[in-house]
Amino acid sequence: MSHPEPIVITQQPVTPEPVAELAAATPAADTQNIAEHIQAWQDRFTARHDYQQDPALPLPHLLKSAICTEQVMRSETFQYWTVRMGDRPGHMHRKIWEWAFIVQALKERGMLQAGQLGLGFAVGTEPLTALFAAHGASIVATDLFTEEAQAKGWVESTQHANGFEAINQRNLCDEKELHRLVEFKFADMNNISEELHGKFDFLWSSCAFEHLGSIEHGKNFVYNAMHCLKPGGFAIHTTEFNLSSDEDTVDSGATVLFRKRDIQEIINTLQAQGHQIAIDWDEGDGYADGHVDLAPYIQDTHLRLQIEKYVVTSIGLIVQKAL
C-alpha cells in the first residue's frame, strides 16, 4: 500500500491513556469466580497463527465493521498508523487498533482531505482530531461540558478535552493549521443538538458510546448520530465488545459491554433505515488474541482485557448513510 507521507515518529512513543474507569468497574469481591470465568474463556480459545513471526497479510480493499484482531493490528497499514500517531511499532493495544481502524476506514473512503467536514464525539485527548486536520479535513471536535465530565471522573483521568490544549498532545498537526481547521464544541451524546444535523461528510466516536449509561442509550446514540451526516456520509464508531457471552453482560452503569446480539440489532436497525453496513465477525486466532490483560492492566499486550467476569475487546462499526 502506498502512503501520502513518510512514516515518522513525531515524538517519543506514547502509551494510550489509562483505562482507569474500566479497572474501577471490576469489583474486588468474588475474584476467584472472576478468574474462573476468564480461564474458561482462555481454555476455549485456540491460537492457530503466530502473526509475530509470519509475514503481515494485506488488508482488504475496504475495511468492514470488525472485531479487533492481532492479524489486522500487525498489518502494514495498521502499523503505519500506529507509528504515525506516535506509538511504538508492534504495540498490541486495542485502543491503537480503534484509532487505526477509524483513520483507515475514513482514509480509504476519501474523507481525510481538504473540503471534507468531520464531526468527532467525545474526542478527549485522542490523536484523531489533530491527525485528521493534518490531512486537510475540517473538524468539529466535541466533548462533554467540563462540569459533567468532572462529575464522571473524566477530567481527573485526563480523558476529557477542554479545548485545543487537549487535542494535539502528540504534535500531529501544525498549531496554525489546527486552529484554522478545527472548531471545538461541547456536546451531550445522549442529546445531540439539532444544529449539528445534516452538515457532515463523516463522523466518529472512539470507545465512547458504552459510557452513556446503558446499552439502550448507546444504541440510540448510533441511530441519532446518523442525522448529523449528509446523504452518503460515513459514521465510524468503536466500542466495548463482550467476547465471553451473548447472554450475560453489563447493561447499565459507567461502562457497558455490548454483546454480539446488541451489535446485530444495531446493524439490523441501521439497514432497515436504508443505511449500509457490513460486518466481519472473525474473533482472531493469534496468540495475542488469546491473551487477557487483567485489571489494573499492564497494557503491553492489551487486545483483550478483563472487565468484571468478562473477556472484552473492541469492535468497530462502519456505516454509510442512505443516499
Short mmCIF file of C-alpha atoms in Angstrom, two decimals:
data_model
loop_
_atom_site.label_atom_id
_atom_site.label_comp_id
_atom_site.label_asym_id
_atom_site.label_seq_id
_atom_site.Cartn_x
_atom_site.Cartn_y
_atom_site.Cartn_z
CA MET A 1 0.00 0.00 0.00
CA SER A 2 1.32 3.45 -0.84
CA HIS A 3 1.11 6.27 1.67
CA PRO A 4 0.97 10.02 1.04
CA GLU A 5 3.65 10.77 3.60
CA PRO A 6 6.68 9.00 5.12
CA ILE A 7 6.36 7.11 8.37
CA VAL A 8 7.85 9.30 11.05
CA ILE A 9 7.66 9.22 14.83
CA THR A 10 6.61 12.73 15.71
CA GLN A 11 7.52 12.41 19.39
CA GLN A 12 8.53 9.77 21.89
CA PRO A 13 6.22 6.72 21.72
CA VAL A 14 3.14 7.38 23.79
CA THR A 15 1.26 4.80 25.81
CA PRO A 16 -2.50 5.18 25.27
CA GLU A 17 -4.37 6.92 28.06
CA PRO A 18 -5.14 4.67 31.02
CA VAL A 19 -8.47 2.88 31.17
CA ALA A 20 -8.89 3.60 34.86
CA GLU A 21 -12.66 3.66 34.62
CA LEU A 22 -12.63 0.06 33.37
CA ALA A 23 -10.47 -1.11 36.24
CA ALA A 24 -12.78 0.68 38.66
CA ALA A 25 -15.72 -1.20 37.16
CA THR A 26 -14.25 -4.50 38.37
CA PRO A 27 -15.34 -5.34 41.96
CA ALA A 28 -12.76 -6.64 44.39
CA ALA A 29 -15.18 -9.28 45.69
CA ASP A 30 -15.53 -12.74 44.14
CA THR A 31 -12.10 -12.61 42.49
CA GLN A 32 -11.85 -16.40 42.35
CA ASN A 33 -15.13 -16.63 40.43
CA ILE A 34 -13.94 -13.91 38.04
CA ALA A 35 -10.64 -15.73 37.49
CA GLU A 36 -12.52 -18.94 36.71
CA HIS A 37 -14.65 -17.20 34.09
CA ILE A 38 -11.57 -15.68 32.43
CA GLN A 39 -9.74 -19.01 32.48
CA ALA A 40 -12.76 -20.78 31.00
CA TRP A 41 -12.72 -18.39 28.05
CA GLN A 42 -8.98 -18.89 27.53
CA ASP A 43 -9.44 -22.68 27.65
CA ARG A 44 -11.94 -22.42 24.80
CA PHE A 45 -9.62 -20.25 22.72
CA THR A 46 -7.21 -21.86 20.26
CA ALA A 47 -4.33 -19.89 18.72
CA ARG A 48 -3.64 -21.07 15.17
CA HIS A 49 -1.17 -18.47 13.90
CA ASP A 50 1.95 -16.78 15.17
CA TYR A 51 1.46 -13.42 13.49
CA GLN A 52 4.59 -12.05 15.11
CA GLN A 53 6.65 -14.48 13.02
CA ASP A 54 4.51 -14.70 9.88
CA PRO A 55 4.63 -12.04 7.15
CA ALA A 56 1.95 -9.38 7.59
CA LEU A 57 -1.13 -10.00 5.47
CA PRO A 58 -2.59 -7.18 3.39
CA LEU A 59 -5.89 -5.62 4.38
CA PRO A 60 -8.93 -5.96 2.13
CA HIS A 61 -9.57 -3.14 -0.32
CA LEU A 62 -12.16 -1.61 2.01
CA LEU A 63 -12.48 -2.31 5.71
CA LYS A 64 -15.76 -3.72 7.02
CA SER A 65 -17.12 -3.39 10.51
CA ALA A 66 -14.97 -5.80 12.52
CA ILE A 67 -13.67 -7.08 15.84
CA CYS A 68 -10.16 -6.13 16.94
CA THR A 69 -7.70 -8.87 15.97
CA GLU A 70 -3.95 -9.38 16.04
CA GLN A 71 -3.84 -10.17 12.32
CA VAL A 72 -5.21 -6.75 11.37
CA MET A 73 -3.23 -4.98 14.09
CA ARG A 74 0.02 -6.38 12.65
CA SER A 75 -0.84 -5.41 9.07
CA GLU A 76 1.43 -2.94 7.30
CA THR A 77 -1.38 -0.40 7.17
CA PHE A 78 -2.23 -0.50 10.88
CA GLN A 79 1.46 -0.44 11.80
CA TYR A 80 1.87 2.63 9.61
CA TRP A 81 -0.90 4.42 11.52
CA THR A 82 0.49 3.19 14.85
CA VAL A 83 3.79 4.95 14.22
CA ARG A 84 2.16 7.96 12.56
CA MET A 85 0.20 8.52 15.78
CA GLY A 86 3.37 8.45 17.86
CA ASP A 87 3.27 4.96 19.33
CA ARG A 88 5.85 2.21 19.05
CA PRO A 89 5.70 -0.38 16.28
CA GLY A 90 4.21 -3.71 17.29
CA HIS A 91 2.32 -2.42 20.32
CA MET A 92 -0.64 -4.82 20.54
CA HIS A 93 -3.12 -2.46 22.17
CA ARG A 94 -6.81 -2.39 21.31
CA LYS A 95 -7.00 1.41 21.73
CA ILE A 96 -4.40 1.83 19.00
CA TRP A 97 -6.40 -0.64 16.89
CA GLU A 98 -9.51 1.54 17.38
CA TRP A 99 -7.73 4.70 16.27
CA ALA A 100 -6.11 2.99 13.28
CA PHE A 101 -9.44 1.41 12.33
CA ILE A 102 -11.20 4.78 12.33
CA VAL A 103 -8.40 6.53 10.43
CA GLN A 104 -8.06 3.82 7.78
CA ALA A 105 -11.82 3.48 7.28
CA LEU A 106 -12.07 7.22 6.61
CA LYS A 107 -8.84 7.44 4.60
CA GLU A 108 -9.80 4.72 2.13
CA ARG A 109 -13.23 6.31 1.65
CA GLY A 110 -11.70 9.65 0.66
CA MET A 111 -12.74 11.55 3.77
CA LEU A 112 -9.35 12.75 5.02
CA GLN A 113 -8.68 15.62 2.63
CA ALA A 114 -9.43 19.27 2.16
CA GLY A 115 -13.09 20.02 1.55
CA GLN A 116 -14.39 17.28 3.85
CA LEU A 117 -16.10 18.21 7.15
CA GLY A 118 -15.97 15.77 10.07
CA LEU A 119 -17.63 15.60 13.49
CA GLY A 120 -15.94 13.93 16.44
CA PHE A 121 -17.84 12.85 19.56
CA ALA A 122 -16.15 12.63 22.98
CA VAL A 123 -12.76 13.31 21.41
CA GLY A 124 -10.97 13.57 24.75
CA THR A 125 -7.22 13.54 24.32
CA GLU A 126 -7.25 11.05 21.43
CA PRO A 127 -4.94 11.89 18.49
CA LEU A 128 -7.59 11.63 15.76
CA THR A 129 -8.72 15.26 15.59
CA ALA A 130 -5.18 16.53 15.06
CA LEU A 131 -4.37 13.74 12.60
CA PHE A 132 -7.46 14.46 10.51
CA ALA A 133 -6.63 18.17 10.43
CA ALA A 134 -3.08 17.31 9.38
CA HIS A 135 -4.62 15.60 6.34
CA GLY A 136 -6.56 18.77 5.49
CA ALA A 137 -10.06 17.86 6.73
CA SER A 138 -12.10 20.42 8.67
CA ILE A 139 -13.30 19.13 12.04
CA VAL A 140 -15.89 19.99 14.67
CA ALA A 141 -14.50 18.30 17.78
CA THR A 142 -16.89 17.79 20.70
CA ASP A 143 -16.77 16.57 24.26
CA LEU A 144 -18.88 16.76 27.41
CA PHE A 145 -19.35 20.03 29.24
CA THR A 146 -16.46 20.24 31.69
CA GLU A 147 -18.69 20.13 34.77
CA GLU A 148 -20.39 16.92 33.60
CA ALA A 149 -17.07 15.34 32.63
CA GLN A 150 -15.63 16.18 36.04
CA ALA A 151 -18.60 14.57 37.77
CA LYS A 152 -17.97 11.38 35.77
CA GLY A 153 -14.24 11.38 36.60
CA TRP A 154 -13.04 12.02 33.03
CA VAL A 155 -11.13 15.20 33.89
CA GLU A 156 -9.10 13.56 36.65
CA SER A 157 -8.26 10.60 34.41
CA THR A 158 -7.02 13.01 31.66
CA GLN A 159 -9.52 11.61 29.16
CA HIS A 160 -11.57 14.77 28.66
CA ALA A 161 -10.95 17.55 26.15
CA ASN A 162 -11.49 21.08 27.42
CA GLY A 163 -10.49 22.86 24.23
CA PHE A 164 -7.48 22.90 21.90
CA GLU A 165 -4.90 22.20 24.59
CA ALA A 166 -6.06 18.58 24.82
CA ILE A 167 -6.31 17.52 21.19
CA ASN A 168 -2.76 17.98 19.90
CA GLN A 169 -0.72 16.50 22.72
CA ARG A 170 1.18 14.32 20.25
CA ASN A 171 2.06 17.25 17.98
CA LEU A 172 0.49 15.60 14.96
CA CYS A 173 -0.65 18.85 13.35
CA ASP A 174 0.82 22.31 12.91
CA GLU A 175 -0.78 24.56 15.52
CA LYS A 176 -1.76 27.23 13.00
CA GLU A 177 -3.42 24.64 10.77
CA LEU A 178 -5.13 23.07 13.78
CA HIS A 179 -6.74 26.36 14.76
CA ARG A 180 -7.70 27.05 11.14
CA LEU A 181 -9.35 23.70 10.56
CA VAL A 182 -10.76 22.67 13.95
CA GLU A 183 -13.71 24.09 15.85
CA PHE A 184 -14.32 22.89 19.40
CA LYS A 185 -17.79 22.48 20.90
CA PHE A 186 -19.30 20.92 24.00
CA ALA A 187 -21.92 18.27 23.26
CA ASP A 188 -24.09 15.68 25.03
CA MET A 189 -24.12 12.37 23.15
CA ASN A 190 -27.44 11.47 24.79
CA ASN A 191 -29.00 14.67 23.46
CA ILE A 192 -27.39 15.67 20.16
CA SER A 193 -28.20 19.24 19.21
CA GLU A 194 -30.22 19.71 16.01
CA GLU A 195 -27.73 22.40 14.97
CA LEU A 196 -25.38 19.52 14.09
CA HIS A 197 -27.86 17.77 11.81
CA GLY A 198 -27.20 17.27 8.11
CA LYS A 199 -23.85 19.06 7.94
CA PHE A 200 -21.08 16.49 7.98
CA ASP A 201 -19.33 14.27 5.45
CA PHE A 202 -18.17 11.94 8.23
CA LEU A 203 -18.33 11.47 11.99
CA TRP A 204 -16.65 9.24 14.51
CA SER A 205 -16.53 8.14 18.14
CA SER A 206 -13.79 6.06 19.74
CA CYS A 207 -14.87 3.87 22.66
CA ALA A 208 -17.41 6.46 23.83
CA PHE A 209 -20.99 5.27 23.48
CA GLU A 210 -20.51 2.47 26.05
CA HIS A 211 -20.24 5.25 28.65
CA LEU A 212 -23.70 6.75 28.05
CA GLY A 213 -25.39 4.91 30.93
CA SER A 214 -26.90 1.84 29.28
CA ILE A 215 -26.80 -0.37 26.22
CA GLU A 216 -30.04 1.24 25.03
CA HIS A 217 -28.52 4.73 25.30
CA GLY A 218 -25.54 3.54 23.27
CA LYS A 219 -27.76 2.12 20.54
CA ASN A 220 -29.83 5.30 20.41
CA PHE A 221 -26.68 7.40 20.05
CA VAL A 222 -25.59 5.41 16.98
CA TYR A 223 -29.02 5.88 15.39
CA ASN A 224 -29.31 9.58 16.29
CA ALA A 225 -25.78 10.41 15.15
CA MET A 226 -26.78 9.45 11.60
CA HIS A 227 -28.90 12.63 11.48
CA CYS A 228 -25.65 14.65 11.56
CA LEU A 229 -24.44 13.25 8.23
CA LYS A 230 -25.11 14.39 4.71
CA PRO A 231 -26.61 11.69 2.44
CA GLY A 232 -23.87 9.18 1.63
CA GLY A 233 -21.72 10.29 4.58
CA PHE A 234 -19.84 7.87 6.83
CA ALA A 235 -20.10 7.13 10.56
CA ILE A 236 -17.25 5.20 12.19
CA HIS A 237 -17.61 4.05 15.80
CA THR A 238 -15.69 1.76 18.15
CA THR A 239 -16.97 0.36 21.42
CA GLU A 240 -16.54 -2.41 24.01
CA PHE A 241 -17.37 -5.94 22.83
CA ASN A 242 -18.17 -8.84 25.17
CA LEU A 243 -16.38 -11.96 23.92
CA SER A 244 -17.44 -14.11 26.86
CA SER A 245 -21.19 -14.20 26.48
CA ASP A 246 -24.05 -13.37 24.15
CA GLU A 247 -26.40 -13.55 27.15
CA ASP A 248 -24.91 -12.13 30.37
CA THR A 249 -23.28 -8.71 30.25
CA VAL A 250 -23.02 -5.32 31.92
CA ASP A 251 -26.02 -3.47 30.50
CA SER A 252 -26.07 -0.32 32.64
CA GLY A 253 -23.64 1.89 34.53
CA ALA A 254 -20.46 3.79 33.78
CA THR A 255 -19.21 1.21 31.27
CA VAL A 256 -21.49 -1.24 29.45
CA LEU A 257 -20.45 -4.21 27.35
CA PHE A 258 -22.11 -4.82 24.00
CA ARG A 259 -22.83 -8.43 23.06
CA LYS A 260 -22.94 -9.82 19.53
CA ARG A 261 -26.74 -9.70 19.66
CA ASP A 262 -26.66 -6.00 20.61
CA ILE A 263 -24.37 -5.19 17.68
CA GLN A 264 -26.53 -7.28 15.35
CA GLU A 265 -29.60 -5.32 16.49
CA ILE A 266 -27.79 -2.07 15.71
CA ILE A 267 -26.88 -3.40 12.25
CA ASN A 268 -30.43 -4.60 11.55
CA THR A 269 -31.91 -1.27 12.62
CA LEU A 270 -29.49 0.76 10.53
CA GLN A 271 -30.12 -1.41 7.48
CA ALA A 272 -33.88 -1.09 7.97
CA GLN A 273 -33.40 2.68 7.90
CA GLY A 274 -31.71 2.37 4.50
CA HIS A 275 -28.09 2.75 5.67
CA GLN A 276 -25.28 0.45 4.53
CA ILE A 277 -23.22 -1.62 6.96
CA ALA A 278 -21.46 -4.98 6.63
CA ILE A 279 -19.52 -6.86 9.30
CA ASP A 280 -16.80 -9.49 9.65
CA TRP A 281 -17.38 -11.48 12.87
CA ASP A 282 -13.88 -13.05 12.92
CA GLU A 283 -12.63 -13.01 16.54
CA GLY A 284 -9.00 -13.72 15.66
CA ASP A 285 -6.71 -16.70 16.03
CA GLY A 286 -3.34 -15.23 17.00
CA TYR A 287 -1.52 -15.65 20.29
CA ALA A 288 -2.21 -12.03 21.26
CA ASP A 289 -5.92 -12.66 20.63
CA GLY A 290 -5.90 -15.24 23.44
CA HIS A 291 -4.04 -13.14 25.99
CA VAL A 292 -6.29 -11.40 28.54
CA ASP A 293 -4.87 -8.33 30.29
CA LEU A 294 -6.16 -8.44 33.87
CA ALA A 295 -7.15 -5.35 35.86
CA PRO A 296 -5.47 -2.99 36.68
CA TYR A 297 -3.85 -3.74 33.27
CA ILE A 298 -0.23 -3.89 32.18
CA GLN A 299 -1.27 -2.56 28.72
CA ASP A 300 1.59 -4.17 26.81
CA THR A 301 -0.42 -6.90 25.08
CA HIS A 302 -3.90 -5.48 25.50
CA LEU A 303 -6.15 -6.63 22.68
CA ARG A 304 -8.34 -8.43 25.22
CA LEU A 305 -8.94 -7.35 28.80
CA GLN A 306 -10.95 -8.31 31.85
CA ILE A 307 -13.94 -6.22 32.91
CA GLU A 308 -15.72 -7.86 35.83
CA LYS A 309 -16.05 -11.55 34.83
CA TYR A 310 -15.95 -10.89 31.08
CA VAL A 311 -13.29 -11.03 28.40
CA VAL A 312 -13.66 -7.84 26.40
CA THR A 313 -12.17 -6.37 23.25
CA SER A 314 -13.07 -3.58 20.82
CA ILE A 315 -15.37 -3.65 17.83
CA GLY A 316 -15.57 -1.11 15.02
CA LEU A 317 -18.66 -0.13 13.03
CA ILE A 318 -18.59 1.49 9.59
CA VAL A 319 -21.92 2.89 8.40
CA GLN A 320 -22.74 4.77 5.22
CA LYS A 321 -25.81 6.96 5.39
CA ALA A 322 -28.60 6.32 2.92
CA LEU A 323 -28.41 8.46 -0.23
#
